[in-house]
Coordinates of C-alpha atoms in Angstrom, one line a residue:
Chain W
M22 CA 131.7 81.5 96.1
L23 CA 129.7 80.3 98.9
E24 CA 126.6 78.1 97.8
G25 CA 124.1 79.3 100.7
S26 CA 125.4 82.7 100.3
E27 CA 123.4 83.8 97.5
P28 CA 120.2 85.2 97.6
L29 CA 117.0 84.0 96.0
A30 CA 116.0 84.9 93.0
L31 CA 112.8 85.8 93.7
K32 CA 111.1 86.3 96.8
I33 CA 107.5 87.5 97.0
G34 CA 106.2 88.4 100.5
M35 CA 103.3 89.5 101.7
V36 CA 102.1 90.4 98.4
S37 CA 98.7 92.4 98.1
H38 CA 97.3 94.9 95.0
A39 CA 93.9 96.0 94.6
F40 CA 92.7 98.0 91.8
G41 CA 89.7 99.9 93.6
E42 CA 87.1 96.9 94.7
R43 CA 88.9 94.3 92.9
K44 CA 91.4 92.3 95.0
A45 CA 93.9 91.0 92.6
L46 CA 96.4 89.7 94.8
D47 CA 96.1 88.6 98.2
N48 CA 98.7 88.3 100.9
V49 CA 100.5 86.6 98.0
S50 CA 104.1 84.6 99.1
C51 CA 106.4 82.4 97.5
A52 CA 109.8 82.2 96.4
I53 CA 112.5 81.1 93.7
A54 CA 116.2 79.6 94.0
P55 CA 118.4 80.6 91.7
S56 CA 118.7 78.3 88.7
R57 CA 115.2 76.9 89.5
H58 CA 113.1 76.7 86.7
C59 CA 109.0 77.2 88.5
V60 CA 105.7 77.4 86.8
L61 CA 103.0 80.3 88.0
L62 CA 100.2 77.8 87.1
G63 CA 96.6 79.3 87.1
L64 CA 93.3 80.2 85.4
N65 CA 93.3 83.8 83.2
G66 CA 92.4 86.2 85.9
A67 CA 94.0 84.5 88.8
G68 CA 96.0 87.3 89.6
K69 CA 99.6 86.0 87.2
T70 CA 99.7 89.3 84.9
T71 CA 99.6 91.5 88.0
L72 CA 101.9 89.8 89.8
F73 CA 104.6 90.2 86.8
S74 CA 103.2 93.9 86.8
L75 CA 104.5 94.3 90.0
I76 CA 107.8 92.5 89.5
T77 CA 108.6 94.2 86.6
R78 CA 107.3 97.6 88.4
L79 CA 105.2 99.2 86.2
Y80 CA 103.6 100.0 89.0
D81 CA 104.5 99.5 92.8
N82 CA 103.6 97.5 95.6
T83 CA 102.0 99.0 98.1
S84 CA 102.5 96.3 100.6
G85 CA 104.6 93.3 101.0
A86 CA 107.9 93.1 99.6
I87 CA 109.4 91.8 96.2
E88 CA 113.1 91.2 95.6
V89 CA 115.0 89.8 92.8
F90 CA 118.3 88.3 94.1
G91 CA 118.5 90.3 97.4
H92 CA 117.2 93.9 95.2
D93 CA 114.1 95.2 96.8
V94 CA 112.5 96.4 93.4
R95 CA 111.0 99.6 95.1
R96 CA 114.6 100.9 96.5
Q97 CA 116.8 99.3 94.1
P98 CA 114.9 99.0 91.0
Q99 CA 117.9 99.4 88.9
L100 CA 119.8 96.3 90.7
A101 CA 116.6 94.6 90.4
L102 CA 116.0 95.0 86.8
R103 CA 118.7 94.5 85.5
Q104 CA 118.6 91.0 86.9
L105 CA 115.5 90.7 84.8
G106 CA 114.4 89.7 82.1
V107 CA 111.0 89.7 80.7
V108 CA 109.0 87.8 77.6
F109 CA 105.7 89.5 78.4
Q110 CA 102.0 88.2 77.5
Q111 CA 101.2 90.7 74.7
R112 CA 103.4 90.9 71.4
T113 CA 106.1 93.6 72.5
L114 CA 108.5 93.9 69.4
D115 CA 108.4 96.8 67.3
L116 CA 107.0 95.1 63.9
D117 CA 108.2 97.8 61.2
L118 CA 111.8 97.2 62.7
S119 CA 114.1 94.4 61.9
V120 CA 115.2 91.6 64.5
L121 CA 118.3 92.8 64.8
Q122 CA 117.5 96.5 65.3
N123 CA 114.9 95.1 67.6
L124 CA 117.2 94.1 70.0
I125 CA 120.0 96.7 69.4
Y126 CA 117.4 99.1 71.0
H127 CA 117.0 96.2 73.7
G128 CA 120.6 97.2 74.3
A129 CA 121.1 100.8 74.3
L130 CA 118.0 100.0 76.8
H131 CA 120.3 98.1 79.5
G132 CA 122.7 100.3 78.4
I133 CA 124.6 98.3 76.1
P134 CA 126.8 99.2 73.4
P135 CA 125.4 99.1 69.5
A136 CA 128.4 96.4 68.7
R137 CA 128.0 94.3 71.2
A138 CA 124.8 94.6 71.5
K139 CA 124.4 93.2 67.7
R140 CA 127.4 90.5 68.7
R141 CA 125.3 88.8 71.6
A142 CA 122.0 89.3 69.0
E143 CA 123.9 87.5 66.8
E144 CA 124.7 84.7 69.4
E145 CA 121.4 84.1 70.9
L146 CA 119.8 84.0 67.3
E147 CA 121.9 81.7 66.3
R148 CA 121.2 79.6 69.4
L149 CA 117.6 80.1 68.7
G150 CA 118.0 79.1 65.2
L151 CA 117.2 82.7 64.0
A152 CA 120.0 83.9 63.0
A153 CA 119.1 83.8 58.5
R154 CA 115.8 86.4 60.0
A155 CA 118.0 88.7 61.9
G156 CA 118.0 91.8 58.7
E157 CA 114.2 90.6 58.2
R158 CA 111.5 93.2 59.7
V159 CA 109.6 91.5 62.9
R160 CA 106.4 91.9 60.3
K161 CA 107.2 88.9 58.2
L162 CA 107.9 86.5 61.7
S163 CA 105.8 83.9 62.5
G164 CA 104.0 83.9 65.8
G165 CA 106.5 81.4 66.8
Q166 CA 109.7 83.0 65.3
M167 CA 108.2 86.3 67.4
R168 CA 108.2 84.5 70.3
R169 CA 111.5 83.3 70.2
V170 CA 113.0 86.8 69.2
E171 CA 111.6 88.1 72.1
I172 CA 113.3 85.3 74.6
A173 CA 116.2 86.2 72.7
R174 CA 116.0 89.8 73.5
A175 CA 115.3 89.0 77.5
L176 CA 118.3 87.0 77.3
L177 CA 120.9 90.3 75.6
H178 CA 121.7 91.6 78.8
R179 CA 122.6 88.5 80.5
P180 CA 119.6 88.9 83.3
R181 CA 119.7 86.0 86.1
L182 CA 116.0 85.3 86.6
L183 CA 113.5 85.1 83.1
L184 CA 109.9 85.8 83.3
L185 CA 107.9 84.8 80.8
D186 CA 103.9 85.8 80.9
E187 CA 102.0 83.0 79.0
P188 CA 104.4 82.7 76.3
T189 CA 102.9 80.3 74.6
V190 CA 99.4 81.7 74.0
G191 CA 98.7 81.4 70.4
L192 CA 101.4 79.0 68.7
D193 CA 100.9 75.6 67.4
I194 CA 102.2 72.8 69.1
D195 CA 105.9 72.6 67.3
S196 CA 106.6 76.0 68.3
R197 CA 105.8 75.5 71.5
Q198 CA 107.9 72.4 72.1
S199 CA 110.6 74.5 71.0
I200 CA 109.8 77.2 73.2
L201 CA 109.2 74.6 76.1
D202 CA 112.8 73.1 75.1
H203 CA 114.9 76.2 74.8
V204 CA 113.4 77.5 78.2
R205 CA 114.4 74.4 80.0
Q206 CA 118.0 74.1 78.4
L207 CA 118.6 77.7 79.3
C208 CA 117.6 76.7 83.0
R209 CA 119.9 73.3 83.0
D210 CA 122.8 74.9 81.2
Q211 CA 123.1 78.7 82.1
G212 CA 121.9 78.6 85.4
L213 CA 119.0 80.8 84.8
A214 CA 116.1 81.0 87.1
V215 CA 112.9 80.8 85.2
L216 CA 109.2 81.8 86.5
W217 CA 106.8 80.2 83.6
A218 CA 103.0 81.6 84.3
T219 CA 100.8 79.4 82.2
H220 CA 97.2 78.0 82.2
L221 CA 98.4 75.1 80.5
I222 CA 99.0 72.2 83.1
D223 CA 100.9 70.3 80.5
E224 CA 103.6 73.0 80.2
V225 CA 104.6 72.3 83.8
Q226 CA 107.8 70.2 83.7
P227 CA 108.9 67.0 85.9
Q228 CA 111.8 68.6 87.8
S229 CA 109.8 71.9 87.9
Q230 CA 108.2 73.9 90.8
V231 CA 104.8 75.0 90.9
I232 CA 103.0 78.0 92.1
V233 CA 99.0 77.6 92.0
L234 CA 97.5 81.1 92.1
H235 CA 93.9 81.0 92.2
R236 CA 92.0 84.0 92.7
G237 CA 95.0 86.0 93.7
R238 CA 96.0 84.0 96.1
V239 CA 98.6 81.0 96.2
L240 CA 96.8 77.9 96.7
A241 CA 100.3 75.9 97.1
E242 CA 103.8 75.7 96.3
G243 CA 106.5 73.4 95.4
P244 CA 108.3 70.9 93.6
R245 CA 105.9 69.6 91.5
E246 CA 106.1 65.6 93.1
R247 CA 105.1 67.6 97.2
V248 CA 102.5 69.5 95.1
V249 CA 100.9 66.7 93.7
A250 CA 101.2 64.5 96.8
E251 CA 100.2 67.4 99.4
A252 CA 96.5 67.5 96.9
G253 CA 96.3 63.6 97.7
A254 CA 96.2 63.7 93.7
G255 CA 97.6 61.4 91.0
D256 CA 99.3 63.7 89.1
I257 CA 99.4 67.8 88.6
R258 CA 96.5 68.4 86.8
E259 CA 94.2 66.5 89.3
A260 CA 95.9 68.7 92.0
F261 CA 95.4 71.8 90.6
S262 CA 91.3 70.9 89.7
R263 CA 91.1 69.5 93.5
L264 CA 93.3 72.9 94.9
T265 CA 91.0 75.1 93.1
R266 CA 87.4 73.6 93.4
A267 CA 88.1 73.1 97.1
D268 CA 89.0 76.8 97.2
D269 CA 85.8 77.8 94.6
A270 CA 83.8 75.8 97.0
K271 CA 85.1 77.8 100.1
G272 CA 83.4 80.5 97.4
G273 CA 82.6 83.9 98.7
A274 CA 84.4 83.2 102.4
K275 CA 87.3 85.3 101.1
D276 CA 89.6 88.3 102.5
G277 CA 92.4 86.9 104.5
D278 CA 92.6 84.2 106.4
R279 CA 94.1 81.8 103.8
A280 CA 95.8 78.8 105.1
A281 CA 100.0 79.3 104.8
Chain L
M12 CA 117.5 91.0 102.6
S13 CA 121.2 91.6 102.6
E14 CA 122.9 94.7 101.5
A15 CA 126.2 93.0 100.5
A16 CA 126.0 93.0 96.8
P17 CA 125.3 89.3 95.0
V18 CA 129.0 88.0 93.6
R19 CA 127.6 88.8 90.4
D20 CA 126.1 91.9 90.5
P21 CA 127.1 94.4 87.3
R22 CA 128.4 97.2 87.2
P23 CA 126.7 100.7 88.0
L24 CA 125.5 102.0 84.7
G25 CA 127.9 105.2 84.2
P26 CA 126.9 108.2 82.1
A27 CA 128.3 106.3 79.3
A28 CA 125.6 104.2 79.4
Y29 CA 122.7 107.0 80.2
L30 CA 124.3 108.3 76.5
L31 CA 123.9 104.9 74.9
C32 CA 120.4 104.9 76.2
L33 CA 119.3 108.3 75.1
R34 CA 121.4 107.4 71.7
G35 CA 119.1 104.4 71.0
I36 CA 115.8 106.0 72.2
V37 CA 116.3 108.9 69.3
W38 CA 118.0 106.3 66.8
R39 CA 115.0 104.1 67.5
E40 CA 112.3 106.8 66.6
A41 CA 114.0 108.4 64.1
L42 CA 113.7 104.6 62.3
R43 CA 110.2 104.2 63.0
F44 CA 109.8 107.8 61.9
L45 CA 111.4 107.2 58.4
Q46 CA 109.8 104.0 57.3
Q47 CA 106.5 105.8 57.9
H48 CA 107.0 107.5 54.9
A49 CA 103.4 108.3 55.1
R50 CA 103.8 110.5 58.2
F51 CA 106.5 112.4 57.0
V52 CA 104.3 113.4 54.0
A53 CA 101.2 114.1 55.8
A54 CA 103.7 116.4 58.4
L55 CA 104.8 118.4 55.4
V56 CA 101.4 119.0 53.7
R57 CA 99.2 119.7 56.7
P58 CA 101.3 123.2 57.0
L59 CA 102.3 123.6 53.6
I60 CA 98.3 123.5 52.9
W61 CA 97.6 126.1 55.5
L62 CA 100.4 128.2 53.5
F63 CA 100.0 128.0 49.9
V64 CA 95.9 127.7 50.2
F65 CA 94.5 129.5 53.1
A66 CA 97.1 132.0 53.5
A67 CA 96.8 133.0 49.9
G68 CA 93.1 132.9 50.3
F69 CA 93.1 135.2 53.4
R70 CA 96.0 138.0 52.2
A71 CA 93.8 139.8 51.2
V72 CA 91.1 139.6 53.6
L73 CA 93.5 139.8 56.7
G74 CA 96.1 142.9 56.6
V75 CA 98.4 142.5 59.3
S76 CA 100.4 145.9 60.3
I77 CA 103.5 146.1 61.6
V78 CA 104.2 144.3 64.9
P79 CA 107.1 143.1 66.3
P80 CA 109.2 141.3 65.7
Y81 CA 108.6 142.4 61.9
E82 CA 109.5 145.8 60.6
T83 CA 108.0 146.1 57.6
Y84 CA 104.8 145.4 56.3
I85 CA 104.4 142.1 55.5
L86 CA 102.2 139.2 54.0
Y87 CA 99.9 137.1 56.0
E88 CA 102.1 133.9 54.5
V89 CA 104.6 135.7 56.6
Y90 CA 103.0 136.5 59.6
I91 CA 101.3 132.7 59.9
A92 CA 104.5 131.0 58.9
P93 CA 105.9 130.9 62.5
G94 CA 102.7 129.9 63.8
L95 CA 102.4 126.7 61.7
V96 CA 105.8 125.7 62.6
A97 CA 104.4 125.9 66.2
M98 CA 101.7 123.6 64.4
V99 CA 104.0 121.3 62.7
Q100 CA 105.7 120.3 66.5
L101 CA 102.4 120.2 68.3
F102 CA 100.8 117.7 65.9
N103 CA 104.2 116.1 66.2
G104 CA 104.1 116.6 70.1
M105 CA 100.2 114.9 70.3
Q106 CA 101.5 112.2 67.4
S107 CA 103.8 111.2 70.2
S108 CA 101.8 111.1 72.9
L109 CA 99.5 108.5 70.4
S110 CA 102.2 106.3 69.8
M111 CA 102.6 106.5 73.5
V112 CA 99.3 105.1 73.5
Y113 CA 99.6 102.8 71.0
D114 CA 102.7 101.2 72.7
R115 CA 100.4 100.6 75.9
E116 CA 98.5 99.3 74.2
M117 CA 100.4 97.3 72.0
G118 CA 102.8 97.0 74.8
T119 CA 106.0 98.0 73.7
M120 CA 105.7 100.9 76.2
R121 CA 106.3 97.8 79.0
T122 CA 110.2 97.3 77.4
L123 CA 111.0 100.9 77.6
L124 CA 109.8 100.5 80.9
I125 CA 111.8 97.9 82.5
S126 CA 114.9 99.5 81.1
P127 CA 116.2 99.9 84.3
F128 CA 117.7 104.0 83.7
P129 CA 115.1 105.8 85.8
R130 CA 111.8 106.0 84.7
G131 CA 112.1 109.9 84.2
F132 CA 115.2 109.7 82.6
L133 CA 113.6 107.6 80.1
L134 CA 110.7 110.1 79.6
I135 CA 112.9 112.4 78.6
S136 CA 114.5 110.8 76.4
K137 CA 111.9 109.8 74.5
L138 CA 110.5 113.3 74.6
L139 CA 114.0 114.8 73.0
A140 CA 113.5 111.8 70.3
G141 CA 110.5 113.7 69.2
V142 CA 111.7 117.0 69.3
A143 CA 114.8 115.0 67.1
I144 CA 112.2 114.8 64.7
S145 CA 109.9 117.6 64.7
L146 CA 113.2 120.1 63.9
L147 CA 113.4 117.3 61.0
Q148 CA 109.8 118.3 60.1
V149 CA 110.3 121.8 60.8
Y150 CA 113.3 122.9 58.3
V151 CA 112.0 120.7 55.6
F152 CA 108.8 122.9 55.6
L153 CA 111.0 126.4 56.6
A154 CA 113.2 125.0 53.1
I155 CA 109.6 124.6 51.0
A156 CA 108.4 128.3 52.5
W157 CA 111.8 130.0 51.9
F158 CA 110.2 129.3 47.5
W159 CA 106.9 130.9 49.1
D160 CA 108.9 133.8 49.7
V161 CA 109.1 133.2 53.5
R162 CA 112.7 134.5 53.8
P163 CA 113.7 134.8 57.4
P164 CA 117.3 136.5 57.5
L165 CA 119.5 133.6 57.8
I166 CA 120.7 134.0 61.4
G167 CA 117.3 133.1 62.2
Y168 CA 117.6 129.6 60.9
A169 CA 120.2 128.8 63.5
A170 CA 118.3 131.0 66.3
V171 CA 115.2 129.2 66.1
L172 CA 117.1 125.8 67.2
P173 CA 117.2 126.6 70.6
A174 CA 113.4 127.9 70.6
L175 CA 112.1 124.8 68.5
V176 CA 113.6 122.6 71.1
L177 CA 112.2 124.3 74.0
S178 CA 109.0 124.7 71.9
G179 CA 108.9 120.7 71.2
L180 CA 109.4 119.7 74.6
M181 CA 107.1 121.8 76.2
L182 CA 104.5 120.7 73.4
G183 CA 106.3 116.9 73.8
A184 CA 105.6 117.1 77.9
L185 CA 102.2 118.1 77.4
G186 CA 101.3 114.9 74.5
M187 CA 102.6 112.7 77.0
L188 CA 100.6 114.0 80.0
L189 CA 97.7 113.9 77.6
S190 CA 98.7 110.1 77.2
S191 CA 98.6 109.0 80.7
M192 CA 95.1 109.9 80.5
I193 CA 93.9 108.5 77.4
K194 CA 92.5 105.3 78.4
Q195 CA 92.2 103.9 74.7
L196 CA 93.5 104.6 71.1
E197 CA 90.2 105.8 70.0
N198 CA 90.4 108.3 72.2
F199 CA 92.7 110.5 70.0
A200 CA 90.2 112.2 68.0
G201 CA 89.1 113.9 71.3
V202 CA 92.5 114.8 71.5
M203 CA 92.3 116.3 68.0
N204 CA 88.8 118.3 68.9
F205 CA 89.5 119.3 72.6
V206 CA 93.4 119.8 72.5
I207 CA 94.9 120.5 68.9
F208 CA 92.6 122.7 67.1
P209 CA 91.0 125.1 70.2
M210 CA 95.3 125.1 71.1
F211 CA 96.0 126.4 67.6
F212 CA 93.3 128.4 66.5
A213 CA 93.0 130.2 69.9
S214 CA 96.6 131.4 69.5
S215 CA 98.5 134.0 68.0
A216 CA 99.5 131.2 64.8
L217 CA 97.0 132.9 62.6
Y218 CA 95.9 136.6 63.6
P219 CA 97.4 138.9 66.2
L220 CA 96.4 139.2 69.1
W221 CA 95.5 143.0 68.7
R222 CA 93.2 141.8 66.4
M223 CA 92.0 139.1 68.6
N224 CA 91.1 141.6 71.1
E225 CA 88.9 144.3 68.6
A226 CA 86.8 140.8 67.9
S227 CA 86.5 139.4 71.1
P228 CA 87.9 140.8 74.8
L229 CA 87.2 137.1 76.0
L230 CA 88.7 135.3 73.0
Y231 CA 91.9 137.7 73.6
K232 CA 92.0 136.7 76.9
I233 CA 91.6 133.0 76.4
C234 CA 94.6 133.5 73.8
V235 CA 96.8 135.5 76.3
L236 CA 96.3 132.1 78.6
N237 CA 97.2 130.1 76.0
P238 CA 100.6 128.2 76.1
F239 CA 100.4 127.3 72.1
T240 CA 100.4 131.2 71.7
Y241 CA 104.3 132.0 73.5
A242 CA 105.4 128.8 71.6
V243 CA 104.4 130.8 68.5
E244 CA 106.0 134.0 69.4
L245 CA 109.0 132.5 70.8
I246 CA 109.5 131.0 67.6
R247 CA 108.3 134.3 65.3
F248 CA 110.9 136.0 67.8
A249 CA 113.5 133.3 67.2
L250 CA 113.3 133.6 63.4
Y251 CA 114.2 137.3 63.5
G252 CA 116.9 136.9 65.3
Q253 CA 115.2 138.1 68.5
I254 CA 114.5 137.0 71.6
S255 CA 111.0 137.0 73.4
W256 CA 111.5 136.9 77.2
P257 CA 107.8 136.9 78.4
A258 CA 107.5 133.9 76.3
L259 CA 110.3 132.1 76.6
A260 CA 109.8 132.1 80.5
V261 CA 106.1 130.7 79.9
V262 CA 106.9 128.1 77.6
A263 CA 109.9 127.6 79.5
G264 CA 107.8 127.0 83.0
C265 CA 104.8 125.3 81.0
G266 CA 107.4 122.8 79.7
A267 CA 108.9 121.9 83.5
V268 CA 104.7 121.7 84.7
F269 CA 103.5 119.5 82.3
L270 CA 107.1 117.6 81.9
I271 CA 107.3 116.8 85.6
A272 CA 103.7 116.1 85.4
A273 CA 104.0 113.5 83.2
I274 CA 106.6 111.7 84.4
M275 CA 104.8 111.1 88.0
A276 CA 101.7 110.2 85.9
Y277 CA 103.9 107.5 85.0
S278 CA 106.0 106.7 87.9
P279 CA 105.2 103.7 89.3
S280 CA 103.6 104.6 93.1
K281 CA 102.3 107.8 91.8
G282 CA 101.6 106.4 88.3
L283 CA 97.8 106.4 86.9
I284 CA 98.2 103.3 85.2
A285 CA 98.7 101.6 88.8
R286 CA 94.8 103.3 89.1
R287 CA 93.4 102.7 86.3
G288 CA 92.4 99.1 86.3
G289 CA 95.9 97.7 85.5
P290 CA 96.2 94.3 82.8
G291 CA 93.7 92.0 82.3
G292 CA 95.0 88.2 83.4

C-alpha cells in the first residue's frame, strides 16, 4: 500500500450553490487528507450546513465537484456515501426507540445484518461509556449522551471520513469536552479523517487543520499555525476575526474574484 | 480523480444487502407504530365510528340497490365497508406523509437519505413499510366488522390482500409526493381539508356512483376522475373474489405516476428540497 497513492479523504473543487438569489457557497475549494482532523470554522450562516448538505447529497452540487476518497458524490454516490459517517446538527435519533434499535436501524440502512450491527453497536457504545444504556429509550438520555450515540451510529458502518456539523451545540462543558476528546482520539487511533464544523473557535485543536468559511467563501485554509501566521495574528481567534473583518470591510464588493 | 478503487473500498452492496435494508425500514416503521398506541386506536376507531354510527343512521335513508359485485340487496354497512377500508389506507398514507414531513423537520429523514442505497429504493421501502402497517389496520378492522355482519366470503379476505397492497402503494405514493411539497408540519391541516376529505367524499366510498349521477352530473364526473374511487372499487370487488379491471388499471397507473413523481421530488438533482431555501446555518 503506497502512501502517496491514496486519494484525499475529501476534495471540494470550485463548488458554488445558491438558493434563489442568495448565494450560500461561492466557489469553495478545500481538501482534507486521510486521517486528518479538520475544523471548518465559520459563523452561523457562513454556509457550513449547505456544504454538508452537498457532501451528503441531500441535494446535488450544480457546479464544481465533491469527491470522497476519490469518488465523485454525484457520479458514484454509493461508494462515496459508504465512506461517510455523519453527525448532523439537528438531533436525528428516533426518540421512541431504544439506543440499540436506533443503531440496528442505521446498520440496516447500510446493508449490515442485525446481529453484526448489534455487535458493532455494543462495541462503539462500550467505547463511549454508554453500554449500560443500550436498551433504554433515547428520549431518556441527556443531550450529551444522545450526541455520543449519534457518533456511535455514524461509525457503525466503519466510514473513513466523519462529518460533524456543530456537534457540541447546546451541550454542557463536560459533555462538550468529552466529545471533543473522543473524536480527536478516533482521528489519532483509527486513522479517521474528520471534518468538524463549528463556530466555536476554542474547538480548534493545536494539531487541527483549519478552513475558515465566511459568507460562503473560503478565506483561509491550512494547518492552524500557518493560518495564524498568514493572517499576521497571535492566535487563531485573532486570525479569525482579522480575516472575517477584512472580508466584511470589503463588504458589498462581492460576487466572484476572491483571492485564492 | 482516479477510477482505480482505493484499497479499502467496501464490497458492493448485493441483493442480500438490499433485502436487509428493506427489512430494517419495515421493522423500524412497525416498531414505531406499535409504540404509538394512540395512533393504532385512532386508526381503528375512525372507520368503526363510521360503521357503527354513520352507517346505522343512514341505513334507513339510503337504499342501495343491487350493484356489482353484490348479488343481493345489501345493508348499507356492507356497502360502505370497502370504502372504510380504503379510508384506513388513505389516512395511513397521509399519516406517513405527515411523518415524513416531521422526519424532515426533525432531521431523521436525513439519516435515511444518507444511506448508500439508491434513493428510489429507499423511498419504495418506506412506502412498503407504510403499506404493511395499513394491512395490519385493515385486517383488524375487517375482523371487527365481521361481528357487525359485514361478512364477505372467506376467499375475499385473501383476494383483497394484493388489492390492498396496490391501493396502499398508490395512496402512500400520493402522500409521499404531497410530503415533498409541504414545507412545514402545520400545513398538515391543509392536507386534511384539501386532500383527505374531498377524496373520501367525492368517491364511491359512501354512495354508489349512479346515485351521485342522479344528484349532480358534475359531482359524478368529479367522482369518476377521483383515483380514490378506483381504490375503493378495487377493494370492493376483491373482497368478493372478483377483479375490477378498470379499477386495477387506474390504481396501478396512478400509483406508478405518483411514485415516479415522488421519487423525482426527492431526488437530489431535480429535487424540490434543493429549491426550497435549503437548511439554515
